[in-house]
Amino acid sequence: MAKKSVLKDKSYLFAIRIVNLTKFLQGEKSEYNISKQIIRCGTSIGANIEEASGAQSDKDFIAKMHISLKEAKETHYWLRLLRDTDYLTPEQAESMLKDTDEIITLLTRSLKTIKSRKNKSGDS
């Protein structure tokens, strides 16, 4: 049986929230430009984590996880922009920003762990 991954689960549930946010932005707010950006980066987080789980090497795994981290940080930016331009209320944004912060923390820890493991084994 496959090991349960908190990061995979959180990023997948977050992607669902991003899709629903995009529906809201396009349907209720008639906002299309930022919503296209946030759906791209917000769903890419989990997609790259999934890809990393099938990585061919530690180097490949690290590269995919770094992409996920970059996408999470970009998503954080767009969420703040949506909040600060009143497309989202502070309450709506805070919940999603909290989720993004948790994913960023988990990705950072995961990257530190694998890099530390690689350094201990003498791989470069």
mmCIF file of N, CA and C in Angstrom:
data_model
loop_
_atom_site.group_PDB
_atom_site.id
_atom_site.type_symbol
_atom_site.label_atom_id
_atom_site.label_comp_id
_atom_site.label_asym_id
_atom_site.label_seq_id
_atom_site.Cartn_x
_atom_site.Cartn_y
_atom_site.Cartn_z
ATOM 1 N N MET A 1 0.844 -1.189 0.000
ATOM 2 C CA MET A 1 0.000 0.000 0.000
ATOM 3 C C MET A 1 0.884 1.245 0.000
ATOM 4 N N ALA A 2 0.523 2.246 -0.790
ATOM 5 C CA ALA A 2 1.319 3.463 -0.917
ATOM 6 C C ALA A 2 1.261 4.287 0.369
ATOM 7 N N LYS A 3 2.382 4.903 0.669
ATOM 8 C CA LYS A 3 2.473 5.757 1.849
ATOM 9 C C LYS A 3 1.653 7.032 1.618
ATOM 10 N N LYS A 4 0.917 7.435 2.631
ATOM 11 C CA LYS A 4 0.101 8.638 2.570
ATOM 12 C C LYS A 4 1.008 9.870 2.567
ATOM 13 N N SER A 5 0.726 10.801 1.686
ATOM 14 C CA SER A 5 1.534 12.010 1.588
ATOM 15 C C SER A 5 0.695 13.234 1.940
ATOM 16 N N VAL A 6 1.037 13.850 3.048
ATOM 17 C CA VAL A 6 0.334 15.061 3.482
ATOM 18 C C VAL A 6 0.493 16.152 2.424
ATOM 19 N N LEU A 7 1.687 16.269 1.870
ATOM 20 C CA LEU A 7 1.954 17.302 0.870
ATOM 21 C C LEU A 7 1.125 17.079 -0.394
ATOM 22 N N LYS A 8 1.051 15.838 -0.857
ATOM 23 C CA LYS A 8 0.233 15.537 -2.038
ATOM 24 C C LYS A 8 -1.232 15.851 -1.765
ATOM 25 N N ASP A 9 -1.716 15.427 -0.595
ATOM 26 C CA ASP A 9 -3.122 15.659 -0.253
ATOM 27 C C ASP A 9 -3.430 17.147 -0.150
ATOM 28 N N LYS A 10 -2.577 17.883 0.552
ATOM 29 C CA LYS A 10 -2.808 19.327 0.724
ATOM 30 C C LYS A 10 -2.764 20.060 -0.612
ATOM 31 N N SER A 11 -1.802 19.693 -1.452
ATOM 32 C CA SER A 11 -1.682 20.394 -2.736
ATOM 33 C C SER A 11 -2.851 20.065 -3.657
ATOM 34 N N TYR A 12 -3.374 18.832 -3.585
ATOM 35 C CA TYR A 12 -4.529 18.463 -4.399
ATOM 36 C C TYR A 12 -5.785 19.218 -3.937
ATOM 37 N N LEU A 13 -6.012 19.231 -2.629
ATOM 38 C CA LEU A 13 -7.168 19.965 -2.102
ATOM 39 C C LEU A 13 -7.046 21.459 -2.392
ATOM 40 N N PHE A 14 -5.821 21.962 -2.347
ATOM 41 C CA PHE A 14 -5.587 23.374 -2.669
ATOM 42 C C PHE A 14 -5.914 23.632 -4.142
ATOM 43 N N ALA A 15 -5.539 22.724 -5.021
ATOM 44 C CA ALA A 15 -5.843 22.884 -6.449
ATOM 45 C C ALA A 15 -7.355 22.954 -6.669
ATOM 46 N N ILE A 16 -8.105 22.155 -5.924
ATOM 47 C CA ILE A 16 -9.564 22.217 -6.024
ATOM 48 C C ILE A 16 -10.054 23.605 -5.611
ATOM 49 N N ARG A 17 -9.490 24.132 -4.548
ATOM 50 C CA ARG A 17 -9.877 25.488 -4.103
ATOM 51 C C ARG A 17 -9.533 26.527 -5.167
ATOM 52 N N ILE A 18 -8.392 26.344 -5.823
ATOM 53 C CA ILE A 18 -7.969 27.278 -6.872
ATOM 54 C C ILE A 18 -8.940 27.223 -8.057
ATOM 55 N N VAL A 19 -9.351 26.023 -8.448
ATOM 56 C CA VAL A 19 -10.317 25.889 -9.541
ATOM 57 C C VAL A 19 -11.621 26.584 -9.164
ATOM 58 N N ASN A 20 -12.081 26.377 -7.945
ATOM 59 C CA ASN A 20 -13.315 27.024 -7.494
ATOM 60 C C ASN A 20 -13.153 28.542 -7.400
ATOM 61 N N LEU A 21 -11.979 28.992 -6.983
ATOM 62 C CA LEU A 21 -11.697 30.429 -6.947
ATOM 63 C C LEU A 21 -11.773 31.012 -8.354
ATOM 64 N N THR A 22 -11.210 30.305 -9.317
ATOM 65 C CA THR A 22 -11.232 30.773 -10.699
ATOM 66 C C THR A 22 -12.661 30.875 -11.221
ATOM 67 N N LYS A 23 -13.481 29.878 -10.905
ATOM 68 C CA LYS A 23 -14.899 29.933 -11.297
ATOM 69 C C LYS A 23 -15.571 31.174 -10.704
ATOM 70 N N PHE A 24 -15.283 31.427 -9.418
ATOM 71 C CA PHE A 24 -15.842 32.591 -8.729
ATOM 72 C C PHE A 24 -15.378 33.892 -9.378
ATOM 73 N N LEU A 25 -14.070 33.991 -9.622
ATOM 74 C CA LEU A 25 -13.521 35.225 -10.194
ATOM 75 C C LEU A 25 -14.095 35.502 -11.578
ATOM 76 N N GLN A 26 -14.207 34.466 -12.388
ATOM 77 C CA GLN A 26 -14.709 34.662 -13.746
ATOM 78 C C GLN A 26 -16.221 34.838 -13.771
ATOM 79 N N GLY A 27 -16.923 34.116 -12.912
ATOM 80 C CA GLY A 27 -18.383 34.181 -12.904
ATOM 81 C C GLY A 27 -18.958 35.372 -12.161
ATOM 82 N N GLU A 28 -18.460 35.596 -10.950
ATOM 83 C CA GLU A 28 -19.011 36.653 -10.096
ATOM 84 C C GLU A 28 -18.341 38.012 -10.294
ATOM 85 N N LYS A 29 -17.060 37.981 -10.568
ATOM 86 C CA LYS A 29 -16.296 39.230 -10.628
ATOM 87 C C LYS A 29 -15.898 39.625 -12.050
ATOM 88 N N SER A 30 -16.186 38.781 -13.025
ATOM 89 C CA SER A 30 -15.787 39.008 -14.421
ATOM 90 C C SER A 30 -14.300 39.352 -14.537
ATOM 91 N N GLU A 31 -13.494 38.637 -13.774
ATOM 92 C CA GLU A 31 -12.039 38.844 -13.778
ATOM 93 C C GLU A 31 -11.408 37.650 -14.480
ATOM 94 N N TYR A 32 -10.684 37.925 -15.571
ATOM 95 C CA TYR A 32 -10.140 36.836 -16.385
ATOM 96 C C TYR A 32 -8.621 36.801 -16.424
ATOM 97 N N ASN A 33 -7.967 37.922 -16.301
ATOM 98 C CA ASN A 33 -6.507 37.958 -16.440
ATOM 99 C C ASN A 33 -5.785 37.315 -15.264
ATOM 100 N N ILE A 34 -6.072 37.785 -14.060
ATOM 101 C CA ILE A 34 -5.411 37.225 -12.878
ATOM 102 C C ILE A 34 -5.884 35.792 -12.650
ATOM 103 N N SER A 35 -7.152 35.528 -12.934
ATOM 104 C CA SER A 35 -7.657 34.172 -12.708
ATOM 105 C C SER A 35 -6.924 33.163 -13.591
ATOM 106 N N LYS A 36 -6.536 33.546 -14.787
ATOM 107 C CA LYS A 36 -5.767 32.642 -15.650
ATOM 108 C C LYS A 36 -4.382 32.389 -15.070
ATOM 109 N N GLN A 37 -3.803 33.414 -14.472
ATOM 110 C CA GLN A 37 -2.485 33.270 -13.855
ATOM 111 C C GLN A 37 -2.555 32.361 -12.633
ATOM 112 N N ILE A 38 -3.555 32.597 -11.788
ATOM 113 C CA ILE A 38 -3.610 31.857 -10.530
ATOM 114 C C ILE A 38 -4.008 30.399 -10.746
ATOM 115 N N ILE A 39 -4.825 30.118 -11.756
ATOM 116 C CA ILE A 39 -5.156 28.704 -11.987
ATOM 117 C C ILE A 39 -3.937 27.956 -12.531
ATOM 118 N N ARG A 40 -3.124 28.637 -13.322
ATOM 119 C CA ARG A 40 -1.934 27.998 -13.868
ATOM 120 C C ARG A 40 -0.948 27.650 -12.758
ATOM 121 N N CYS A 41 -0.609 28.625 -11.932
ATOM 122 C CA CYS A 41 0.402 28.366 -10.901
ATOM 123 C C CYS A 41 -0.179 27.595 -9.714
ATOM 124 N N GLY A 42 -1.420 27.858 -9.345
ATOM 125 C CA GLY A 42 -2.017 27.199 -8.185
ATOM 126 C C GLY A 42 -2.256 25.710 -8.378
ATOM 127 N N THR A 43 -2.552 25.298 -9.611
ATOM 128 C CA THR A 43 -2.739 23.875 -9.878
ATOM 129 C C THR A 43 -1.417 23.197 -10.230
ATOM 130 N N SER A 44 -0.454 23.966 -10.653
ATOM 131 C CA SER A 44 0.864 23.430 -11.005
ATOM 132 C C SER A 44 1.614 22.913 -9.777
ATOM 133 N N ILE A 45 1.315 23.458 -8.620
ATOM 134 C CA ILE A 45 1.982 23.029 -7.382
ATOM 135 C C ILE A 45 1.829 21.518 -7.213
ATOM 136 N N GLY A 46 0.597 21.074 -7.174
ATOM 137 C CA GLY A 46 0.322 19.657 -6.967
ATOM 138 C C GLY A 46 0.756 18.787 -8.131
ATOM 139 N N ALA A 47 0.621 19.306 -9.343
ATOM 140 C CA ALA A 47 1.029 18.534 -10.521
ATOM 141 C C ALA A 47 2.525 18.229 -10.473
ATOM 142 N N ASN A 48 3.322 19.193 -10.064
ATOM 143 C CA ASN A 48 4.765 18.971 -9.973
ATOM 144 C C ASN A 48 5.137 18.076 -8.797
ATOM 145 N N ILE A 49 4.372 18.139 -7.725
ATOM 146 C CA ILE A 49 4.604 17.228 -6.599
ATOM 147 C C ILE A 49 4.312 15.795 -7.050
ATOM 148 N N GLU A 50 3.249 15.611 -7.810
ATOM 149 C CA GLU A 50 2.933 14.289 -8.363
ATOM 150 C C GLU A 50 4.070 13.798 -9.258
ATOM 151 N N GLU A 51 4.559 14.691 -10.114
ATOM 152 C CA GLU A 51 5.672 14.317 -10.988
ATOM 153 C C GLU A 51 6.902 13.946 -10.176
ATOM 154 N N ALA A 52 7.160 14.684 -9.116
ATOM 155 C CA ALA A 52 8.335 14.416 -8.277
ATOM 156 C C ALA A 52 8.257 13.026 -7.658
ATOM 157 N N SER A 53 7.057 12.572 -7.355
ATOM 158 C CA SER A 53 6.926 11.254 -6.733
ATOM 159 C C SER A 53 7.364 10.129 -7.681
ATOM 160 N N GLY A 54 7.416 10.424 -8.967
ATOM 161 C CA GLY A 54 7.893 9.446 -9.931
ATOM 162 C C GLY A 54 9.253 9.804 -10.499
ATOM 163 N N ALA A 55 9.975 10.635 -9.760
ATOM 164 C CA ALA A 55 11.281 11.115 -10.241
ATOM 165 C C ALA A 55 12.247 9.961 -10.479
ATOM 166 N N GLN A 56 13.107 10.147 -11.467
ATOM 167 C CA GLN A 56 14.087 9.123 -11.824
ATOM 168 C C GLN A 56 15.352 9.202 -10.977
ATOM 169 N N SER A 57 15.524 10.309 -10.291
ATOM 170 C CA SER A 57 16.714 10.494 -9.462
ATOM 171 C C SER A 57 16.418 11.552 -8.410
ATOM 172 N N ASP A 58 17.323 11.669 -7.440
ATOM 173 C CA ASP A 58 17.175 12.737 -6.444
ATOM 174 C C ASP A 58 17.238 14.103 -7.118
ATOM 175 N N LYS A 59 18.100 14.229 -8.104
ATOM 176 C CA LYS A 59 18.226 15.505 -8.824
ATOM 177 C C LYS A 59 16.908 15.873 -9.503
ATOM 178 N N ASP A 60 16.269 14.908 -10.139
ATOM 179 C CA ASP A 60 14.977 15.113 -10.792
ATOM 180 C C ASP A 60 13.909 15.470 -9.750
ATOM 181 N N PHE A 61 13.905 14.753 -8.618
ATOM 182 C CA PHE A 61 12.963 15.025 -7.537
ATOM 183 C C PHE A 61 13.123 16.462 -7.033
ATOM 184 N N ILE A 62 14.357 16.856 -6.783
ATOM 185 C CA ILE A 62 14.633 18.205 -6.279
ATOM 186 C C ILE A 62 14.177 19.258 -7.278
ATOM 187 N N ALA A 63 14.437 19.032 -8.550
ATOM 188 C CA ALA A 63 14.031 19.998 -9.576
ATOM 189 C C ALA A 63 12.516 20.188 -9.589
ATOM 190 N N LYS A 64 11.771 19.085 -9.536
ATOM 191 C CA LYS A 64 10.304 19.174 -9.551
ATOM 192 C C LYS A 64 9.775 19.856 -8.288
ATOM 193 N N MET A 65 10.382 19.539 -7.161
ATOM 194 C CA MET A 65 9.936 20.159 -5.907
ATOM 195 C C MET A 65 10.262 21.654 -5.894
ATOM 196 N N HIS A 66 11.380 22.038 -6.493
ATOM 197 C CA HIS A 66 11.707 23.468 -6.595
ATOM 198 C C HIS A 66 10.687 24.190 -7.473
ATOM 199 N N ILE A 67 10.265 23.539 -8.551
ATOM 200 C CA ILE A 67 9.230 24.144 -9.395
ATOM 201 C C ILE A 67 7.951 24.333 -8.590
ATOM 202 N N SER A 68 7.571 23.331 -7.812
ATOM 203 C CA SER A 68 6.377 23.443 -6.964
ATOM 204 C C SER A 68 6.502 24.604 -5.987
ATOM 205 N N LEU A 69 7.680 24.745 -5.393
ATOM 206 C CA LEU A 69 7.903 25.836 -4.446
ATOM 207 C C LEU A 69 7.769 27.195 -5.132
ATOM 208 N N LYS A 70 8.353 27.319 -6.309
ATOM 209 C CA LYS A 70 8.244 28.583 -7.058
ATOM 210 C C LYS A 70 6.789 28.886 -7.410
ATOM 211 N N GLU A 71 6.058 27.862 -7.824
ATOM 212 C CA GLU A 71 4.646 28.048 -8.167
ATOM 213 C C GLU A 71 3.824 28.433 -6.942
ATOM 214 N N ALA A 72 4.147 27.863 -5.797
ATOM 215 C CA ALA A 72 3.437 28.209 -4.560
ATOM 216 C C ALA A 72 3.688 29.669 -4.186
ATOM 217 N N LYS A 73 4.928 30.108 -4.351
ATOM 218 C CA LYS A 73 5.236 31.510 -4.043
ATOM 219 C C LYS A 73 4.542 32.454 -5.014
ATOM 220 N N GLU A 74 4.458 32.056 -6.285
ATOM 221 C CA GLU A 74 3.734 32.883 -7.258
ATOM 222 C C GLU A 74 2.252 32.939 -6.913
ATOM 223 N N THR A 75 1.686 31.813 -6.514
ATOM 224 C CA THR A 75 0.278 31.767 -6.119
ATOM 225 C C THR A 75 0.029 32.701 -4.939
ATOM 226 N N HIS A 76 0.957 32.701 -3.998
ATOM 227 C CA HIS A 76 0.855 33.589 -2.830
ATOM 228 C C HIS A 76 0.776 35.052 -3.288
ATOM 229 N N TYR A 77 1.594 35.394 -4.254
ATOM 230 C CA TYR A 77 1.596 36.760 -4.807
ATOM 231 C C TYR A 77 0.219 37.113 -5.378
ATOM 232 N N TRP A 78 -0.322 36.224 -6.246
ATOM 233 C CA TRP A 78 -1.602 36.519 -6.882
ATOM 234 C C TRP A 78 -2.732 36.610 -5.863
ATOM 235 N N LEU A 79 -2.692 35.784 -4.841
ATOM 236 C CA LEU A 79 -3.720 35.859 -3.799
ATOM 237 C C LEU A 79 -3.667 37.191 -3.060
ATOM 238 N N ARG A 80 -2.464 37.649 -2.748
ATOM 239 C CA ARG A 80 -2.323 38.956 -2.095
ATOM 240 C C ARG A 80 -2.832 40.071 -3.007
ATOM 241 N N LEU A 81 -2.522 39.979 -4.289
ATOM 242 C CA LEU A 81 -2.977 40.992 -5.245
ATOM 243 C C LEU A 81 -4.502 40.998 -5.339
ATOM 244 N N LEU A 82 -5.104 39.813 -5.388
ATOM 245 C CA LEU A 82 -6.574 39.743 -5.429
ATOM 246 C C LEU A 82 -7.194 40.340 -4.173
ATOM 247 N N ARG A 83 -6.564 40.104 -3.036
ATOM 248 C CA ARG A 83 -7.046 40.686 -1.778
ATOM 249 C C ARG A 83 -6.901 42.205 -1.799
ATOM 250 N N ASP A 84 -5.750 42.670 -2.207
ATOM 251 C CA ASP A 84 -5.454 44.102 -2.124
ATOM 252 C C ASP A 84 -6.129 44.932 -3.212
ATOM 253 N N THR A 85 -6.719 44.262 -4.196
ATOM 254 C CA THR A 85 -7.492 44.958 -5.227
ATOM 255 C C THR A 85 -8.991 44.693 -5.066
ATOM 256 N N ASP A 86 -9.359 44.133 -3.923
ATOM 257 C CA ASP A 86 -10.753 43.912 -3.532
ATOM 258 C C ASP A 86 -11.523 42.907 -4.391
ATOM 259 N N TYR A 87 -10.806 42.040 -5.099
ATOM 260 C CA TYR A 87 -11.495 40.921 -5.754
ATOM 261 C C TYR A 87 -11.850 39.859 -4.717
ATOM 262 N N LEU A 88 -11.030 39.768 -3.666
ATOM 263 C CA LEU A 88 -11.305 38.881 -2.544
ATOM 264 C C LEU A 88 -11.368 39.704 -1.272
ATOM 265 N N THR A 89 -12.233 39.297 -0.358
ATOM 266 C CA THR A 89 -12.243 39.937 0.950
ATOM 267 C C THR A 89 -11.007 39.465 1.709
ATOM 268 N N PRO A 90 -10.583 40.202 2.724
ATOM 269 C CA PRO A 90 -9.448 39.730 3.521
ATOM 270 C C PRO A 90 -9.689 38.328 4.079
ATOM 271 N N GLU A 91 -10.918 38.036 4.483
ATOM 272 C CA GLU A 91 -11.238 36.727 5.039
ATOM 273 C C GLU A 91 -11.086 35.621 3.994
ATOM 274 N N GLN A 92 -11.591 35.868 2.786
ATOM 275 C CA GLN A 92 -11.455 34.881 1.709
ATOM 276 C C GLN A 92 -9.979 34.627 1.399
ATOM 277 N N ALA A 93 -9.226 35.685 1.304
ATOM 278 C CA ALA A 93 -7.814 35.564 0.950
ATOM 279 C C ALA A 93 -7.011 34.888 2.056
ATOM 280 N N GLU A 94 -7.289 35.220 3.307
ATOM 281 C CA GLU A 94 -6.484 34.698 4.415
ATOM 282 C C GLU A 94 -6.507 33.179 4.487
ATOM 283 N N SER A 95 -7.663 32.598 4.267
ATOM 284 C CA SER A 95 -7.772 31.148 4.311
ATOM 285 C C SER A 95 -6.886 30.496 3.243
ATOM 286 N N MET A 96 -6.915 31.050 2.056
ATOM 287 C CA MET A 96 -6.102 30.496 0.970
ATOM 288 C C MET A 96 -4.620 30.820 1.161
ATOM 289 N N LEU A 97 -4.334 31.996 1.682
ATOM 290 C CA LEU A 97 -2.937 32.347 1.960
ATOM 291 C C LEU A 97 -2.350 31.434 3.033
ATOM 292 N N LYS A 98 -3.163 31.093 4.027
ATOM 293 C CA LYS A 98 -2.717 30.164 5.071
ATOM 294 C C LYS A 98 -2.379 28.804 4.467
ATOM 295 N N ASP A 99 -3.246 28.320 3.591
ATOM 296 C CA ASP A 99 -2.974 27.049 2.914
ATOM 297 C C ASP A 99 -1.689 27.128 2.094
ATOM 298 N N THR A 100 -1.505 28.230 1.395
ATOM 299 C CA THR A 100 -0.294 28.409 0.582
ATOM 300 C C THR A 100 0.940 28.417 1.471
ATOM 301 N N ASP A 101 0.871 29.117 2.596
ATOM 302 C CA ASP A 101 2.001 29.151 3.535
ATOM 303 C C ASP A 101 2.340 27.754 4.045
ATOM 304 N N GLU A 102 1.320 26.954 4.347
ATOM 305 C CA GLU A 102 1.548 25.582 4.824
ATOM 306 C C GLU A 102 2.235 24.741 3.747
ATOM 307 N N ILE A 103 1.794 24.879 2.513
ATOM 308 C CA ILE A 103 2.399 24.131 1.409
ATOM 309 C C ILE A 103 3.847 24.570 1.201
ATOM 310 N N ILE A 104 4.102 25.870 1.267
ATOM 311 C CA ILE A 104 5.469 26.386 1.129
ATOM 312 C C ILE A 104 6.358 25.811 2.230
ATOM 313 N N THR A 105 5.857 25.772 3.449
ATOM 314 C CA THR A 105 6.616 25.218 4.570
ATOM 315 C C THR A 105 6.928 23.738 4.344
ATOM 316 N N LEU A 106 5.930 22.975 3.924
ATOM 317 C CA LEU A 106 6.134 21.546 3.678
ATOM 318 C C LEU A 106 7.125 21.304 2.534
ATOM 319 N N LEU A 107 7.016 22.076 1.480
ATOM 320 C CA LEU A 107 7.951 21.943 0.355
ATOM 321 C C LEU A 107 9.371 22.285 0.781
ATOM 322 N N THR A 108 9.516 23.349 1.552
ATOM 323 C CA THR A 108 10.839 23.779 2.022
ATOM 324 C C THR A 108 11.457 22.699 2.894
ATOM 325 N N ARG A 109 10.667 22.138 3.812
ATOM 326 C CA ARG A 109 11.171 21.061 4.678
ATOM 327 C C ARG A 109 11.578 19.842 3.863
ATOM 328 N N SER A 110 10.755 19.488 2.899
ATOM 329 C CA SER A 110 11.044 18.327 2.061
ATOM 330 C C SER A 110 12.354 18.521 1.296
ATOM 331 N N LEU A 111 12.524 19.695 0.741
ATOM 332 C CA LEU A 111 13.762 19.987 0.004
ATOM 333 C C LEU A 111 14.984 19.971 0.920
ATOM 334 N N LYS A 112 14.851 20.532 2.114
ATOM 335 C CA LYS A 112 15.970 20.521 3.065
ATOM 336 C C LYS A 112 16.327 19.101 3.454
ATOM 337 N N THR A 113 15.308 18.256 3.659
ATOM 338 C CA THR A 113 15.537 16.866 4.055
ATOM 339 C C THR A 113 16.292 16.109 2.971
ATOM 340 N N ILE A 114 15.840 16.209 1.746
ATOM 341 C CA ILE A 114 16.507 15.435 0.691
ATOM 342 C C ILE A 114 17.907 15.973 0.407
ATOM 343 N N LYS A 115 18.072 17.291 0.481
ATOM 344 C CA LYS A 115 19.411 17.852 0.259
ATOM 345 C C LYS A 115 20.356 17.421 1.373
ATOM 346 N N SER A 116 19.860 17.388 2.589
ATOM 347 C CA SER A 116 20.669 16.946 3.727
ATOM 348 C C SER A 116 21.047 15.481 3.563
ATOM 349 N N ARG A 117 20.104 14.670 3.147
ATOM 350 C CA ARG A 117 20.355 13.248 2.935
ATOM 351 C C ARG A 117 21.392 13.043 1.824
ATOM 352 N N LYS A 118 21.273 13.838 0.756
ATOM 353 C CA LYS A 118 22.241 13.735 -0.338
ATOM 354 C C LYS A 118 23.641 14.126 0.132
ATOM 355 N N ASN A 119 23.721 15.199 0.937
ATOM 356 C CA ASN A 119 25.023 15.658 1.427
ATOM 357 C C ASN A 119 25.669 14.620 2.349
ATOM 358 N N LYS A 120 24.864 13.949 3.164
ATOM 359 C CA LYS A 120 25.394 12.917 4.077
ATOM 360 C C LYS A 120 25.894 11.709 3.318
ATOM 361 N N SER A 121 25.247 11.401 2.185
ATOM 362 C CA SER A 121 25.663 10.231 1.414
ATOM 363 C C SER A 121 26.828 10.550 0.466
ATOM 364 N N GLY A 122 27.176 11.841 0.384
ATOM 365 C CA GLY A 122 28.302 12.246 -0.457
ATOM 366 C C GLY A 122 27.943 12.497 -1.898
ATOM 367 N N ASP A 123 26.659 12.423 -2.250
ATOM 368 C CA ASP A 123 26.229 12.741 -3.618
ATOM 369 C C ASP A 123 26.265 14.246 -3.807
ATOM 370 N N SER A 124 26.483 14.655 -5.035
ATOM 371 C CA SER A 124 26.444 16.089 -5.301
ATOM 372 C C SER A 124 25.457 16.409 -6.373
#
